[in-house]
PDB file of C-alpha atoms in Angstrom:
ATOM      1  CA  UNK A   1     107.713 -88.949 -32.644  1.00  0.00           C
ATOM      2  CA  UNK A   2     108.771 -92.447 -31.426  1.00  0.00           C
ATOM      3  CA  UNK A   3     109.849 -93.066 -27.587  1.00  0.00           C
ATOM      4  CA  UNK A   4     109.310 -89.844 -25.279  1.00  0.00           C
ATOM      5  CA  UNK A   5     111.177 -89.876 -22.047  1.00  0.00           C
ATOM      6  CA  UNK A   6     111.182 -87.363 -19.131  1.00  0.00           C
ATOM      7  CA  UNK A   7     113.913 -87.452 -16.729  1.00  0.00           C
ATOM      8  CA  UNK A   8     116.982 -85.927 -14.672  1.00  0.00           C
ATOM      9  CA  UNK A   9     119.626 -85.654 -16.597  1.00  0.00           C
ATOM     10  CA  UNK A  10     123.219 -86.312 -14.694  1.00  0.00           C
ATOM     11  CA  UNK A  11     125.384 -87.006 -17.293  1.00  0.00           C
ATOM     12  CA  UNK A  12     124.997 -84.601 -20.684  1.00  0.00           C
ATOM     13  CA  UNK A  13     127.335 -82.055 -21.270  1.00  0.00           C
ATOM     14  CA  UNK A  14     125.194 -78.976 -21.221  1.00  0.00           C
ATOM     15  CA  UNK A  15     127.366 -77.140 -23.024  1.00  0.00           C
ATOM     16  CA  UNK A  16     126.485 -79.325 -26.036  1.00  0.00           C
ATOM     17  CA  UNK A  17     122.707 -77.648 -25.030  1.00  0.00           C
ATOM     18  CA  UNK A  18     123.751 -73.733 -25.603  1.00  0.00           C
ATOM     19  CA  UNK A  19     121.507 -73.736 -28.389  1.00  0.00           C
ATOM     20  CA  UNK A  20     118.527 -75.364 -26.719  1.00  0.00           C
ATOM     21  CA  UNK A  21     119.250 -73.201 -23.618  1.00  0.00           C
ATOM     22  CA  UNK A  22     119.398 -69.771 -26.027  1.00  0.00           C
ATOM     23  CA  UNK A  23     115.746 -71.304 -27.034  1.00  0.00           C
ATOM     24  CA  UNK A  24     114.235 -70.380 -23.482  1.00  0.00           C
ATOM     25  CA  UNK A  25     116.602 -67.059 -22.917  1.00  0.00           C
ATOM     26  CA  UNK A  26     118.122 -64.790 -25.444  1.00  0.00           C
ATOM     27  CA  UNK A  27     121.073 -63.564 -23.770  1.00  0.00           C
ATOM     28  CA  UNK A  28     123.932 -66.065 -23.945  1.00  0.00           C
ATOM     29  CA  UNK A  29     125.914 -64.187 -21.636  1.00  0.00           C
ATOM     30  CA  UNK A  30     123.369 -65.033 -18.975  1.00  0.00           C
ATOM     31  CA  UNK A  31     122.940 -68.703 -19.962  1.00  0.00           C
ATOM     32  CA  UNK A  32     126.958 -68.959 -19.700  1.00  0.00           C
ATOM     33  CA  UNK A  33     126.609 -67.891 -15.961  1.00  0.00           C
ATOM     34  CA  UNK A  34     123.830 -70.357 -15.043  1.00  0.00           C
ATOM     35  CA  UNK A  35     124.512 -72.930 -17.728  1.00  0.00           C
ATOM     36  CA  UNK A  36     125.930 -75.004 -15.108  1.00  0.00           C
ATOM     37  CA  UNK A  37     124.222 -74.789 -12.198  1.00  0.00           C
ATOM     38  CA  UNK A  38     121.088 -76.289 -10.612  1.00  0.00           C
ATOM     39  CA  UNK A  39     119.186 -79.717 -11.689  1.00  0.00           C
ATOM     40  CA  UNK A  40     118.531 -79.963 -15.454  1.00  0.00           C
ATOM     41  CA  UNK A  41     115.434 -82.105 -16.917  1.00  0.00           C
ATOM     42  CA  UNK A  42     115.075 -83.494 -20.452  1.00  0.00           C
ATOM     43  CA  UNK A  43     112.848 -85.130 -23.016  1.00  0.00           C
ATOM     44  CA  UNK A  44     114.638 -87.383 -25.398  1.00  0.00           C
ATOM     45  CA  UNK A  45     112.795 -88.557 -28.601  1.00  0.00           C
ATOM     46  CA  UNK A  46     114.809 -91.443 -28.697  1.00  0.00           C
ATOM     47  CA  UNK A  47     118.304 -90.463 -27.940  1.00  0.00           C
ATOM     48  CA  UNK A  48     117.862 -86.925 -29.187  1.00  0.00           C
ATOM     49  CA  UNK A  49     117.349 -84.218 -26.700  1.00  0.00           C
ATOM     50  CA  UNK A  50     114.346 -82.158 -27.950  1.00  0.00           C
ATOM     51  CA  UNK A  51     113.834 -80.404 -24.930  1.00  0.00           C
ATOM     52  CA  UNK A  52     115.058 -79.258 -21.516  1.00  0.00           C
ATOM     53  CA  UNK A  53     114.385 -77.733 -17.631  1.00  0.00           C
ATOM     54  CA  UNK A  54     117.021 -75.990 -15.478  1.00  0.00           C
ATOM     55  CA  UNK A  55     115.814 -75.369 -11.842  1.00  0.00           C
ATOM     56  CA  UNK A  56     118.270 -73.671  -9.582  1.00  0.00           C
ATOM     57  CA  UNK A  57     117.121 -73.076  -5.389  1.00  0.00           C
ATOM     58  CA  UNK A  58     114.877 -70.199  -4.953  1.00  0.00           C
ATOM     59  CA  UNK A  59     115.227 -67.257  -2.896  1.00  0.00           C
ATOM     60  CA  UNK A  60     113.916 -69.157   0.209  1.00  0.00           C
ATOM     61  CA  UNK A  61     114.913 -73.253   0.871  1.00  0.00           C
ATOM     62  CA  UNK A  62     111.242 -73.922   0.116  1.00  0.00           C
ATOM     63  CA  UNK A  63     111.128 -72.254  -3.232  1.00  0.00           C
ATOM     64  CA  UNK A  64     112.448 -73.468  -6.291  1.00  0.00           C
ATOM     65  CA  UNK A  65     113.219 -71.045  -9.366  1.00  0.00           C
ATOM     66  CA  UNK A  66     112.579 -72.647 -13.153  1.00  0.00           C
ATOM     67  CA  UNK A  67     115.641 -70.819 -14.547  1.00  0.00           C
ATOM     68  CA  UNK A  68     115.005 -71.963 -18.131  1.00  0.00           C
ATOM     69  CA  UNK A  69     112.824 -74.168 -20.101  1.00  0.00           C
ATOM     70  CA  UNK A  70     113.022 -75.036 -24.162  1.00  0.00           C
ATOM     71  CA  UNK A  71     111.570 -77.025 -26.396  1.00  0.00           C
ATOM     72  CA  UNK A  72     112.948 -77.422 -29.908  1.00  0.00           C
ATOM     73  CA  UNK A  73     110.575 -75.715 -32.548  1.00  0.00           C
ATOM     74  CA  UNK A  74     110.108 -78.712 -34.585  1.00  0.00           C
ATOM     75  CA  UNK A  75     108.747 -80.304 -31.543  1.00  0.00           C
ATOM     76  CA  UNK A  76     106.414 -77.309 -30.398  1.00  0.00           C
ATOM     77  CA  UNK A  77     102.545 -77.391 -29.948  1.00  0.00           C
ATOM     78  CA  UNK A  78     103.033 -81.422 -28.964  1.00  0.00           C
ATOM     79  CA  UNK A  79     102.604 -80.671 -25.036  1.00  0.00           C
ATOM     80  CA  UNK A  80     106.260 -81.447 -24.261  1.00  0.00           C
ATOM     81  CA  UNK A  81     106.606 -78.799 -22.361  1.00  0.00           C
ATOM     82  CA  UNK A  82     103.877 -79.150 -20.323  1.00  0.00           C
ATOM     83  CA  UNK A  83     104.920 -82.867 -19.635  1.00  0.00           C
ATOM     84  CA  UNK A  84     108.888 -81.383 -19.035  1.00  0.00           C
ATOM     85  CA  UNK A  85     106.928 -79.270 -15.834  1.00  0.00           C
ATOM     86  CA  UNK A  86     105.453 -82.090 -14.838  1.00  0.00           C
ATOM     87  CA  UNK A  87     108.378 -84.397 -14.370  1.00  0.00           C
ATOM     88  CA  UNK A  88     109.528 -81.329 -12.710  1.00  0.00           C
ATOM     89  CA  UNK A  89     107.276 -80.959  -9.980  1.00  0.00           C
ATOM     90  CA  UNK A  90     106.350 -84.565  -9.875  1.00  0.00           C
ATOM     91  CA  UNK A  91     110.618 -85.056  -8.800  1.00  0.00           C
ATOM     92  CA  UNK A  92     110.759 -81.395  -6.660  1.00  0.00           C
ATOM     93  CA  UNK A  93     107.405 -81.811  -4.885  1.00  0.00           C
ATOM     94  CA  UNK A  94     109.507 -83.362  -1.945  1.00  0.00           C
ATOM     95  CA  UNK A  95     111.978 -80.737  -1.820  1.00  0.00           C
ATOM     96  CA  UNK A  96     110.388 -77.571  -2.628  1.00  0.00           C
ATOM     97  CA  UNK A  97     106.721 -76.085  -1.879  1.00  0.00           C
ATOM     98  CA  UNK A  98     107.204 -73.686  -4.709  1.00  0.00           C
ATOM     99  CA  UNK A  99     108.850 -73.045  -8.166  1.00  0.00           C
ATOM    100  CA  UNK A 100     108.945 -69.486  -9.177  1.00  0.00           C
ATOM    101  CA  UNK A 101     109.193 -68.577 -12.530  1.00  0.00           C
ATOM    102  CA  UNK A 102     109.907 -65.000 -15.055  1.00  0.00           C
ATOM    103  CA  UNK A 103     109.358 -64.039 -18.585  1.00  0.00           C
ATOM    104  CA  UNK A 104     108.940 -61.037 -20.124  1.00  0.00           C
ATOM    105  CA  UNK A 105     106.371 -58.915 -19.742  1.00  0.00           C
ATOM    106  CA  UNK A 106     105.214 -58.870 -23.033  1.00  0.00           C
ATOM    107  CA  UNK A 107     105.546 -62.532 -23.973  1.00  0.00           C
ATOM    108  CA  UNK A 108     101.980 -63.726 -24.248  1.00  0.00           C
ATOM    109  CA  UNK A 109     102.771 -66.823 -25.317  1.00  0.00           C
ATOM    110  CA  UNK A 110     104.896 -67.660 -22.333  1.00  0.00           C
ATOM    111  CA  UNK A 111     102.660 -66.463 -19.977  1.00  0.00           C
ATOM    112  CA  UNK A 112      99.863 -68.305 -21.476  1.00  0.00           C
ATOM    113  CA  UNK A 113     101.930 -71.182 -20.983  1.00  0.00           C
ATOM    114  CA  UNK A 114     102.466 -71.150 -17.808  1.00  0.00           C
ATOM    115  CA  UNK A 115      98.924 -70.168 -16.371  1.00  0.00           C
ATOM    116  CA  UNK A 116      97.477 -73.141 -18.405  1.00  0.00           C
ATOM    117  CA  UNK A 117     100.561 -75.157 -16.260  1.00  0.00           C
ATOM    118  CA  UNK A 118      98.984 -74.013 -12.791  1.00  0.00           C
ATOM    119  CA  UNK A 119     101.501 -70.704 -12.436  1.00  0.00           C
ATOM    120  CA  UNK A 120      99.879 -67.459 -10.838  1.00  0.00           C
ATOM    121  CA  UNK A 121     101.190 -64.343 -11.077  1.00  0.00           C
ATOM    122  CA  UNK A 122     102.929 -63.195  -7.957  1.00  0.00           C
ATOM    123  CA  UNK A 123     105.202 -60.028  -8.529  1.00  0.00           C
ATOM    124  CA  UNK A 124     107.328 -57.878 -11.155  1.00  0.00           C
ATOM    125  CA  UNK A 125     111.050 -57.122 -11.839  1.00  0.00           C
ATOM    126  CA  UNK A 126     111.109 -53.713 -13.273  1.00  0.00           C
ATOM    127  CA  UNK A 127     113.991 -53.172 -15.526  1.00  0.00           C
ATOM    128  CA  UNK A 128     114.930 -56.497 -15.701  1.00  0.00           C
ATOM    129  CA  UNK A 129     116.012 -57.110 -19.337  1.00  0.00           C
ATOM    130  CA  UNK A 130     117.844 -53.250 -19.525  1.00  0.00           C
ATOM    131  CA  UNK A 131     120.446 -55.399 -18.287  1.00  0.00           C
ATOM    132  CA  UNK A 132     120.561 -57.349 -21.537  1.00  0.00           C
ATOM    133  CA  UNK A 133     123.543 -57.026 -24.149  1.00  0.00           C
ATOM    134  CA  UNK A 134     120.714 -56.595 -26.755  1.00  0.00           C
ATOM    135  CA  UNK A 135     117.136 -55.684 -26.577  1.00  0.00           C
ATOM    136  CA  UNK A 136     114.574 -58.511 -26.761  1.00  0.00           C
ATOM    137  CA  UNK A 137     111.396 -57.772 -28.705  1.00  0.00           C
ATOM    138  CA  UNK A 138     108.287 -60.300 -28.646  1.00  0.00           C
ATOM    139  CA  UNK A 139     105.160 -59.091 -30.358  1.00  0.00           C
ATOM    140  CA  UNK A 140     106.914 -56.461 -31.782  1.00  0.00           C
ATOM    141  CA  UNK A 141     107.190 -54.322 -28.194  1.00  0.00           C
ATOM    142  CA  UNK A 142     110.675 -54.384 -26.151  1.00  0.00           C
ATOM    143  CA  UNK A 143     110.826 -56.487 -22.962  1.00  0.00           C
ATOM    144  CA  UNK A 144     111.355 -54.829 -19.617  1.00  0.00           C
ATOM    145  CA  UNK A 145     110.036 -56.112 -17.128  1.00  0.00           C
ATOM    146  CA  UNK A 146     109.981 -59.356 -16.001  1.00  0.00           C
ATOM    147  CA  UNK A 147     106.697 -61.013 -14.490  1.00  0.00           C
ATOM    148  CA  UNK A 148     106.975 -63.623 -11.949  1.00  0.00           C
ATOM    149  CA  UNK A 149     104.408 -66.777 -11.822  1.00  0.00           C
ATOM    150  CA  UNK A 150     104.645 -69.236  -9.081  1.00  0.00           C
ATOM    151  CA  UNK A 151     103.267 -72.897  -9.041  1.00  0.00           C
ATOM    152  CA  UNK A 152     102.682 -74.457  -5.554  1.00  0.00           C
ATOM    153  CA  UNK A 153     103.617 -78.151  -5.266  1.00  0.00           C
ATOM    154  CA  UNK A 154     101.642 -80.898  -4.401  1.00  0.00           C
TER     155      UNK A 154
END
């Protein structure tokens, strides 16, 4: 890896990102309805995009919700998602107290993830992922719920 940058990205097409986007959630359906919305972060290696953040407004004007986050597998294990959140809430900190996020509730290694990045568990979404066109299995066992973290900012 060469030149690393974090930033806010303003000007990418994100539709050009469907795959990087299908990284961090399965259902492209879903990713088609959000694809567009809220502020979307990215680490370039050089001029490539090897990873991204969408955060959309939470429920509440204080809460932010981490609607997606990916990192390219060939670029996996290096931290860069860990350094993605942090340009996150090192730019949101002014805006929002919180940033909520889900994953499935049998995705270890996302939950993992996001304890080691300061997240605490703070609720469930039964049934969430019946509303998926396809099922989603992680560690061979079906998703269906959906377990929310949340990461207070500085």
């Amino acid at each position: 890896m060469t030149t690393l940058t974090l930033r806010r990205d303003q000007t990418t097409d994100r539709r050009d990102l469907l795959d990087l986007f299908l990284i961090g959630d399965d259902d492209e359906q879903k990713v088609q309805a959000y694809l567009q919305t809220g502020e979307l972060y990215v680490a370039k290696d050089d001029q490539k995009i090897v990873g991204l953040a969408l955060v959309i407004p939470g429920e509440t004007i204080t809460s932010g919700e981490l609607k997606n986050i990916a990192v390219l597998p060939a670029y996996q294990g290096q931290g860069i998602g860990s350094q993605l959140l942090d340009c996150v809430v090192e730019q949101l900190a002014a805006k929002y107290q919180t940033l909520l996020v889900g994953t499935g509730d049998a995705d270890l290694a996302n939950i993992r993830f996001y304890l080691k990045n300061e997240f605490r568990f703070v609720g469930v979404r039964k049934h969430f992922f019946d509303s998926y066109a396809k099922p989603i299995v992680v560690n061979g066992i079906q998703l269906q719920d959906m377990v929310l973290l949340q990461r207070f900012l500085p």
